[in-house]
Tab-separated table of C-alpha atoms in Angstrom:
chain	number	residue	atom	x	y	z
A	1	UNK	CA	0.118	-0.209	0.348
A	2	UNK	CA	1.139	3.688	-1.096
A	3	UNK	CA	0.645	5.543	2.242
A	4	UNK	CA	0.493	8.448	0.787
A	5	UNK	CA	-1.563	7.787	-2.019
A	6	UNK	CA	-3.566	6.185	0.560
A	7	UNK	CA	-4.302	9.133	3.041
A	8	UNK	CA	-7.133	11.151	1.406
A	9	UNK	CA	-9.656	8.471	1.338
A	10	UNK	CA	-9.017	7.027	3.984
A	11	UNK	CA	-8.628	10.115	6.099
A	12	UNK	CA	-12.462	10.440	3.774
A	13	UNK	CA	-13.854	7.225	5.029
A	14	UNK	CA	-13.030	8.239	8.678
A	15	UNK	CA	-14.337	11.313	8.750
A	16	UNK	CA	-17.928	9.813	6.751
A	17	UNK	CA	-17.759	7.260	9.380
A	18	UNK	CA	-17.615	8.729	12.149
A	19	UNK	CA	-21.163	10.907	10.843
A	20	UNK	CA	-22.517	7.257	10.177
A	21	UNK	CA	-21.756	6.178	13.779
A	22	UNK	CA	-23.359	8.857	15.326
A	23	UNK	CA	-26.153	8.781	13.194
A	24	UNK	CA	-26.310	5.144	13.359
A	25	UNK	CA	-26.780	5.122	16.879
A	26	UNK	CA	-29.733	7.990	16.785
A	27	UNK	CA	-31.407	5.647	13.947
A	28	UNK	CA	-30.446	2.095	15.174
A	29	UNK	CA	-32.696	0.829	12.555
A	30	UNK	CA	-31.051	1.565	10.075
A	31	UNK	CA	-27.677	1.289	11.527
A	32	UNK	CA	-24.351	2.864	10.920
A	33	UNK	CA	-23.665	0.268	7.888
A	34	UNK	CA	-26.428	1.047	6.161
A	35	UNK	CA	-25.754	5.118	6.611
A	36	UNK	CA	-22.179	5.388	5.633
A	37	UNK	CA	-22.467	2.869	2.327
A	38	UNK	CA	-25.222	5.722	1.120
A	39	UNK	CA	-22.953	8.509	1.957
A	40	UNK	CA	-20.000	7.117	-0.222
A	41	UNK	CA	-22.509	6.549	-3.176
A	42	UNK	CA	-23.448	10.507	-2.725
A	43	UNK	CA	-19.971	11.025	-2.533
A	44	UNK	CA	-18.909	9.222	-4.886
A	45	UNK	CA	-21.561	11.796	-7.034
A	46	UNK	CA	-20.560	14.948	-6.472
A	47	UNK	CA	-18.248	16.832	-8.911
A	48	UNK	CA	-14.971	16.740	-7.613
A	49	UNK	CA	-11.704	14.982	-8.267
A	50	UNK	CA	-12.585	11.664	-7.134
A	51	UNK	CA	-8.748	9.643	-8.137
A	52	UNK	CA	-7.225	11.681	-4.944
A	53	UNK	CA	-10.014	9.154	-3.206
A	54	UNK	CA	-9.383	5.918	-4.700
A	55	UNK	CA	-6.297	4.194	-3.481
A	56	UNK	CA	-7.168	4.713	0.117
A	57	UNK	CA	-11.085	3.788	-0.387
A	58	UNK	CA	-9.542	0.614	-2.013
A	59	UNK	CA	-7.585	-0.353	1.193
A	60	UNK	CA	-10.660	0.364	3.107
A	61	UNK	CA	-13.387	-1.952	1.250
A	62	UNK	CA	-10.945	-4.605	1.459
A	63	UNK	CA	-8.122	-4.309	4.024
A	64	UNK	CA	-10.229	-2.801	6.637
A	65	UNK	CA	-12.744	-4.847	6.150
A	66	UNK	CA	-11.098	-7.803	6.408
A	67	UNK	CA	-9.675	-6.734	9.797
A	68	UNK	CA	-13.118	-6.014	11.072
A	69	UNK	CA	-14.135	-9.433	10.706
A	70	UNK	CA	-11.073	-10.391	12.761
A	71	UNK	CA	-12.222	-7.784	16.142
A	72	UNK	CA	-16.073	-9.615	15.642
A	73	UNK	CA	-14.205	-12.444	16.774
A	74	UNK	CA	-13.786	-10.735	19.996
A	75	UNK	CA	-17.659	-10.678	20.635
A	76	UNK	CA	-18.391	-14.002	20.450
A	77	UNK	CA	-17.924	-16.191	23.764
A	78	UNK	CA	-18.324	-20.003	22.307
A	79	UNK	CA	-19.186	-21.494	25.412
A	80	UNK	CA	-22.047	-18.556	27.008
A	81	UNK	CA	-23.550	-19.002	23.497
A	82	UNK	CA	-23.388	-22.871	23.285
A	83	UNK	CA	-25.555	-23.084	27.048
A	84	UNK	CA	-27.459	-20.027	26.714
A	85	UNK	CA	-28.324	-20.315	22.940
A	86	UNK	CA	-29.188	-24.569	23.161
A	87	UNK	CA	-32.620	-23.942	23.287
A	88	UNK	CA	-32.961	-21.978	19.864
A	89	UNK	CA	-30.666	-24.365	18.209
A	90	UNK	CA	-32.471	-26.422	16.535
A	91	UNK	CA	-34.745	-23.261	14.843
A	92	UNK	CA	-31.096	-20.803	14.160
A	93	UNK	CA	-30.148	-24.924	11.574
A	94	UNK	CA	-33.669	-24.816	9.769
A	95	UNK	CA	-33.878	-20.728	9.385
A	96	UNK	CA	-30.209	-20.695	7.971
A	97	UNK	CA	-30.812	-24.352	5.828
A	98	UNK	CA	-33.823	-22.829	4.334
A	99	UNK	CA	-32.184	-18.968	3.333
A	100	UNK	CA	-29.122	-20.987	2.224
A	101	UNK	CA	-30.942	-23.530	-0.424
A	102	UNK	CA	-34.144	-20.804	-0.797
A	103	UNK	CA	-31.476	-18.623	-2.505
A	104	UNK	CA	-29.663	-21.284	-4.654
A	105	UNK	CA	-32.820	-22.420	-5.928
A	106	UNK	CA	-34.035	-19.194	-6.722
A	107	UNK	CA	-30.642	-18.014	-8.378
A	108	UNK	CA	-30.752	-21.196	-10.277
A	109	UNK	CA	-33.848	-20.709	-11.287
A	110	UNK	CA	-34.167	-17.175	-12.695
A	111	UNK	CA	-30.353	-17.436	-13.483
A	112	UNK	CA	-29.474	-14.229	-11.280
A	113	UNK	CA	-25.912	-13.351	-10.498
A	114	UNK	CA	-24.082	-16.024	-8.218
A	115	UNK	CA	-22.572	-13.542	-6.168
A	116	UNK	CA	-25.831	-11.361	-5.301
A	117	UNK	CA	-27.448	-14.402	-4.452
A	118	UNK	CA	-24.442	-15.569	-1.645
A	119	UNK	CA	-24.465	-13.003	-0.256
A	120	UNK	CA	-28.084	-11.673	0.099
A	121	UNK	CA	-28.474	-15.776	1.385
A	122	UNK	CA	-25.615	-15.786	3.765
A	123	UNK	CA	-27.140	-12.042	5.265
A	124	UNK	CA	-30.021	-13.040	5.733
A	125	UNK	CA	-29.171	-16.612	7.310
A	126	UNK	CA	-27.035	-15.353	9.421
A	127	UNK	CA	-26.432	-11.787	11.075
A	128	UNK	CA	-27.161	-9.367	8.004
A	129	UNK	CA	-23.947	-6.625	7.314
A	130	UNK	CA	-21.440	-8.347	10.032
A	131	UNK	CA	-22.276	-12.343	7.809
A	132	UNK	CA	-22.033	-10.527	3.934
A	133	UNK	CA	-18.427	-8.205	5.245
A	134	UNK	CA	-17.065	-11.919	6.366
A	135	UNK	CA	-17.840	-13.464	3.301
A	136	UNK	CA	-17.182	-10.565	0.621
A	137	UNK	CA	-13.633	-11.394	1.021
A	138	UNK	CA	-13.984	-14.875	0.415
A	139	UNK	CA	-16.052	-15.068	-2.517
A	140	UNK	CA	-14.316	-11.846	-4.161
A	141	UNK	CA	-17.252	-9.873	-4.505
A	142	UNK	CA	-17.495	-6.828	-6.470
A	143	UNK	CA	-18.778	-3.870	-5.296
A	144	UNK	CA	-21.393	-3.090	-6.125
A	145	UNK	CA	-22.973	-7.163	-5.067
A	146	UNK	CA	-22.065	-6.246	-1.599
A	147	UNK	CA	-23.601	-2.727	-1.765
A	148	UNK	CA	-26.432	-5.042	-3.536
A	149	UNK	CA	-26.660	-6.582	-0.518
A	150	UNK	CA	-26.296	-4.313	2.236
A	151	UNK	CA	-29.289	-2.498	1.012
A	152	UNK	CA	-31.416	-5.468	0.820
A	153	UNK	CA	-30.724	-6.610	4.432
A	154	UNK	CA	-31.861	-3.047	5.145
A	155	UNK	CA	-34.805	-2.939	3.501
A	156	UNK	CA	-35.974	-6.174	5.315
A	157	UNK	CA	-34.265	-4.904	8.543
A	158	UNK	CA	-36.619	-2.271	8.268
A	159	UNK	CA	-39.725	-3.994	7.876
A	160	UNK	CA	-38.821	-6.820	10.520
A	161	UNK	CA	-38.275	-3.752	13.089
A	162	UNK	CA	-41.891	-1.879	12.659
A	163	UNK	CA	-43.678	-5.532	11.662
A	164	UNK	CA	-42.468	-8.549	13.809
A	165	UNK	CA	-43.489	-6.705	17.101
A	166	UNK	CA	-46.982	-6.746	15.869
A	167	UNK	CA	-46.799	-9.795	14.226
A	168	UNK	CA	-46.062	-11.601	17.276
A	169	UNK	CA	-48.806	-9.901	19.653
A	170	UNK	CA	-51.510	-10.927	16.980
A	171	UNK	CA	-49.719	-14.732	17.263
A	172	UNK	CA	-49.746	-14.892	20.571
A	173	UNK	CA	-46.500	-15.468	20.693
A	174	UNK	CA	-44.852	-15.662	24.427
A	175	UNK	CA	-42.223	-13.559	25.530
A	176	UNK	CA	-39.888	-16.451	25.266
A	177	UNK	CA	-41.401	-17.296	21.443
A	178	UNK	CA	-40.670	-13.190	20.168
A	179	UNK	CA	-37.358	-13.297	21.526
A	180	UNK	CA	-35.943	-17.126	19.973
A	181	UNK	CA	-38.091	-15.336	16.267
A	182	UNK	CA	-36.559	-11.817	16.615
A	183	UNK	CA	-33.561	-13.081	17.166
A	184	UNK	CA	-33.546	-16.336	14.087
A	185	UNK	CA	-35.701	-14.225	11.389
A	186	UNK	CA	-34.264	-10.336	11.650
A	187	UNK	CA	-31.208	-10.489	9.933
A	188	UNK	CA	-28.794	-7.964	11.499
A	189	UNK	CA	-28.246	-7.727	15.228
A	190	UNK	CA	-28.957	-3.666	15.315
A	191	UNK	CA	-32.555	-4.602	14.283
A	192	UNK	CA	-32.834	-7.561	16.363
A	193	UNK	CA	-32.198	-5.098	19.510
A	194	UNK	CA	-35.265	-2.277	18.101
A	195	UNK	CA	-37.061	-5.273	17.448
A	196	UNK	CA	-37.014	-6.619	20.727
A	197	UNK	CA	-36.821	-3.693	22.804
A	198	UNK	CA	-39.942	-2.572	20.037
A	199	UNK	CA	-41.866	-5.514	21.760
A	200	UNK	CA	-40.718	-4.850	25.370
A	201	UNK	CA	-42.222	-1.501	24.910
A	202	UNK	CA	-45.301	-3.020	23.885
A	203	UNK	CA	-45.394	-5.849	26.739
A	204	UNK	CA	-43.125	-4.131	29.145
A	205	UNK	CA	-41.100	-7.051	29.649
A	206	UNK	CA	-37.278	-7.351	29.529
A	207	UNK	CA	-36.396	-9.663	26.580
A	208	UNK	CA	-33.512	-8.089	24.847
A	209	UNK	CA	-30.635	-10.253	26.199
A	210	UNK	CA	-32.387	-13.811	25.211
A	211	UNK	CA	-33.357	-12.031	21.873
A	212	UNK	CA	-29.474	-11.289	21.571
A	213	UNK	CA	-27.705	-14.591	22.951
A	214	UNK	CA	-29.958	-16.256	20.331
A	215	UNK	CA	-28.458	-13.942	17.127
A	216	UNK	CA	-25.093	-14.574	18.773
A	217	UNK	CA	-26.042	-18.159	18.669
A	218	UNK	CA	-26.867	-17.749	15.187
A	219	UNK	CA	-23.711	-15.235	14.273
A	220	UNK	CA	-21.230	-18.482	14.975
A	221	UNK	CA	-22.831	-19.606	11.731
A	222	UNK	CA	-20.305	-17.591	10.125
A	223	UNK	CA	-17.337	-19.816	11.071
A	224	UNK	CA	-18.785	-22.991	8.651
A	225	UNK	CA	-20.419	-21.119	6.400
A	226	UNK	CA	-17.363	-19.020	5.468
A	227	UNK	CA	-14.758	-22.049	5.446
A	228	UNK	CA	-17.543	-24.128	3.078
A	229	UNK	CA	-17.702	-20.970	0.672
A	230	UNK	CA	-13.171	-20.738	1.246
A	231	UNK	CA	-13.332	-24.363	-0.418
A	232	UNK	CA	-15.461	-23.941	-3.013
A	233	UNK	CA	-13.834	-20.970	-3.874
A	234	UNK	CA	-10.533	-21.858	-4.015
A	235	UNK	CA	-11.431	-25.481	-5.951
A	236	UNK	CA	-13.196	-22.857	-8.551
A	237	UNK	CA	-9.890	-20.675	-8.417
A	238	UNK	CA	-7.673	-23.738	-9.223
A	239	UNK	CA	-9.346	-26.007	-11.625
A	240	UNK	CA	-6.135	-26.927	-12.588
A	241	UNK	CA	-3.776	-27.096	-9.237
A	242	UNK	CA	-3.804	-29.731	-6.381
A	243	UNK	CA	-6.718	-28.641	-3.479
A	244	UNK	CA	-5.084	-27.784	-0.444
A	245	UNK	CA	-7.241	-26.337	2.765
A	246	UNK	CA	-4.690	-24.348	3.862
A	247	UNK	CA	-4.729	-22.015	0.663
A	248	UNK	CA	-8.122	-22.705	0.701
A	249	UNK	CA	-8.874	-20.973	4.048
A	250	UNK	CA	-7.901	-17.199	4.078
A	251	UNK	CA	-6.008	-15.357	6.856
A	252	UNK	CA	-8.212	-13.042	8.601
A	253	UNK	CA	-11.061	-16.088	9.211
A	254	UNK	CA	-8.078	-18.473	10.762
A	255	UNK	CA	-7.515	-14.902	12.737
A	256	UNK	CA	-11.485	-14.518	14.193
A	257	UNK	CA	-11.210	-18.556	15.101
A	258	UNK	CA	-8.672	-17.158	17.221
A	259	UNK	CA	-10.222	-13.922	18.707
A	260	UNK	CA	-13.299	-16.113	19.291
A	261	UNK	CA	-11.133	-18.744	21.202
A	262	UNK	CA	-8.755	-15.947	23.040
A	263	UNK	CA	-12.371	-14.770	24.486
A	264	UNK	CA	-13.797	-17.746	24.887
A	265	UNK	CA	-10.978	-18.867	27.488
A	266	UNK	CA	-10.421	-15.558	28.879
A	267	UNK	CA	-13.730	-15.135	30.011
A	268	UNK	CA	-13.758	-18.931	31.464
A	269	UNK	CA	-11.146	-17.727	33.421
A	270	UNK	CA	-13.089	-14.885	34.977
A	271	UNK	CA	-11.742	-12.030	33.143
A	272	UNK	CA	-14.911	-9.566	32.534
A	273	UNK	CA	-16.816	-10.095	29.108
A	274	UNK	CA	-16.298	-4.888	28.825
A	275	UNK	CA	-12.467	-5.724	28.386
A	276	UNK	CA	-13.642	-6.409	25.107
A	277	UNK	CA	-15.985	-3.960	24.308
A	278	UNK	CA	-13.537	-1.172	22.767
A	279	UNK	CA	-12.736	-3.444	20.193
A	280	UNK	CA	-15.869	-4.536	19.587
A	281	UNK	CA	-16.658	-1.102	19.258
A	282	UNK	CA	-13.529	-0.497	16.819
A	283	UNK	CA	-14.829	-3.758	14.495
A	284	UNK	CA	-17.816	-2.030	14.298
A	285	UNK	CA	-16.368	1.497	13.549
A	286	UNK	CA	-14.316	0.079	10.637
A	287	UNK	CA	-17.393	-2.431	9.239
A	288	UNK	CA	-19.213	1.163	8.381
A	289	UNK	CA	-15.577	2.493	7.111
A	290	UNK	CA	-15.473	-0.584	4.569
A	291	UNK	CA	-19.134	-0.156	3.765
A	292	UNK	CA	-18.399	3.691	2.942
A	293	UNK	CA	-15.624	2.859	0.877
A	294	UNK	CA	-17.642	0.173	-0.741
A	295	UNK	CA	-20.672	2.654	-1.373
A	296	UNK	CA	-17.882	5.344	-2.849
A	297	UNK	CA	-16.935	2.460	-5.394
A	298	UNK	CA	-20.497	1.297	-6.601
A	299	UNK	CA	-21.793	2.190	-10.087
A	300	UNK	CA	-25.399	3.797	-8.304
A	301	UNK	CA	-27.050	2.868	-11.793
A	302	UNK	CA	-26.116	-0.730	-11.541
A	303	UNK	CA	-27.091	-0.899	-8.110
A	304	UNK	CA	-30.620	0.178	-9.454
A	305	UNK	CA	-30.511	-2.395	-12.110
A	306	UNK	CA	-29.531	-4.990	-10.160
A	307	UNK	CA	-32.299	-4.256	-7.090
A	308	UNK	CA	-34.949	-6.020	-8.335
A	309	UNK	CA	-33.410	-9.566	-9.080
A	310	UNK	CA	-31.551	-9.081	-4.976
A	311	UNK	CA	-34.738	-7.791	-3.859
A	312	UNK	CA	-36.665	-11.216	-4.750
A	313	UNK	CA	-34.047	-13.348	-3.068
A	314	UNK	CA	-33.643	-11.409	0.481
A	315	UNK	CA	-38.119	-11.560	0.078
A	316	UNK	CA	-38.316	-15.091	-0.408
A	317	UNK	CA	-35.380	-15.700	2.194
A	318	UNK	CA	-36.646	-13.546	4.774
A	319	UNK	CA	-40.483	-15.338	3.773
A	320	UNK	CA	-39.279	-18.408	4.169
A	321	UNK	CA	-37.002	-17.933	7.011
A	322	UNK	CA	-39.687	-16.089	9.522
A	323	UNK	CA	-42.141	-19.173	8.637
A	324	UNK	CA	-39.999	-22.132	9.263
A	325	UNK	CA	-38.743	-20.119	12.680
A	326	UNK	CA	-42.991	-20.526	13.475
A	327	UNK	CA	-43.349	-23.849	12.814
A	328	UNK	CA	-40.038	-24.732	14.402
A	329	UNK	CA	-41.380	-23.523	17.593
A	330	UNK	CA	-44.523	-24.886	17.129
A	331	UNK	CA	-42.486	-28.544	16.850
A	332	UNK	CA	-40.941	-27.678	19.569
A	333	UNK	CA	-43.265	-26.628	21.762
A	334	UNK	CA	-42.062	-23.310	22.567
A	335	UNK	CA	-45.635	-21.976	21.429
């Protein structure tokens, strides 16, 4: 990386991300990454010298995104997630499987772009923007594909946060049932928080922590999914060469696993979880930086023209995840 050439782009992405971070706190239903993405799109459309920012933006959208994924590992205490999230695990596995299979068949049926179908499927099934951030470098996704997938996830996050608390009340879900429903059927962590908080406001309850733990359990699926995609991408890229598992797995995924293990081991020794909060916050901020840079490098015309297909994948995945989450609760006697 040429530091001098990169500084303007990195600096402007940091400045925009500070604004997006603040606005994301004010409007959690939207979230900082989405706000950063759209500010980046806006910046790219202004009549200014765009080339001076390009090198830094490219570094931010690729390398900073990978560093952010590594730091995400410090938010995962594997033992706590396994212990508390065990009840919801069958539902999580069912919803993730449903979304991934649905995205694959829609991609095949309508001959949709495989990158967008993969990113939307993974984002819908696991944890929204974080899953897209982890998956995009693995499958070498283009910026337009990432921006499209993030936009689709954002759209259905808003619908879920607005509709699900009232749907849950109408269906007569228990507090535990709605916590599981929110944790398994809402895409992004910030939107799970908004949805659970809305339920708490309507019912005078406190399900936010339970819904968040269900969501964290679901987040663990990033590990096998990204590893599987890494192997698939490596075989795809090296059809003429002998396959190597060590070469297939990106370094940043291995560092993500190590960070998760560090968190799990240190917390088992009595270290408070709060010690990792700065790293988790830094990870979230770096994801906003990466999404800002991705927005800056995205062709708005392509984003709009490809949006319909992505909405189709995202909408069907979202509906089926919601239905499967409720049906599994019925089968398990939780509702």
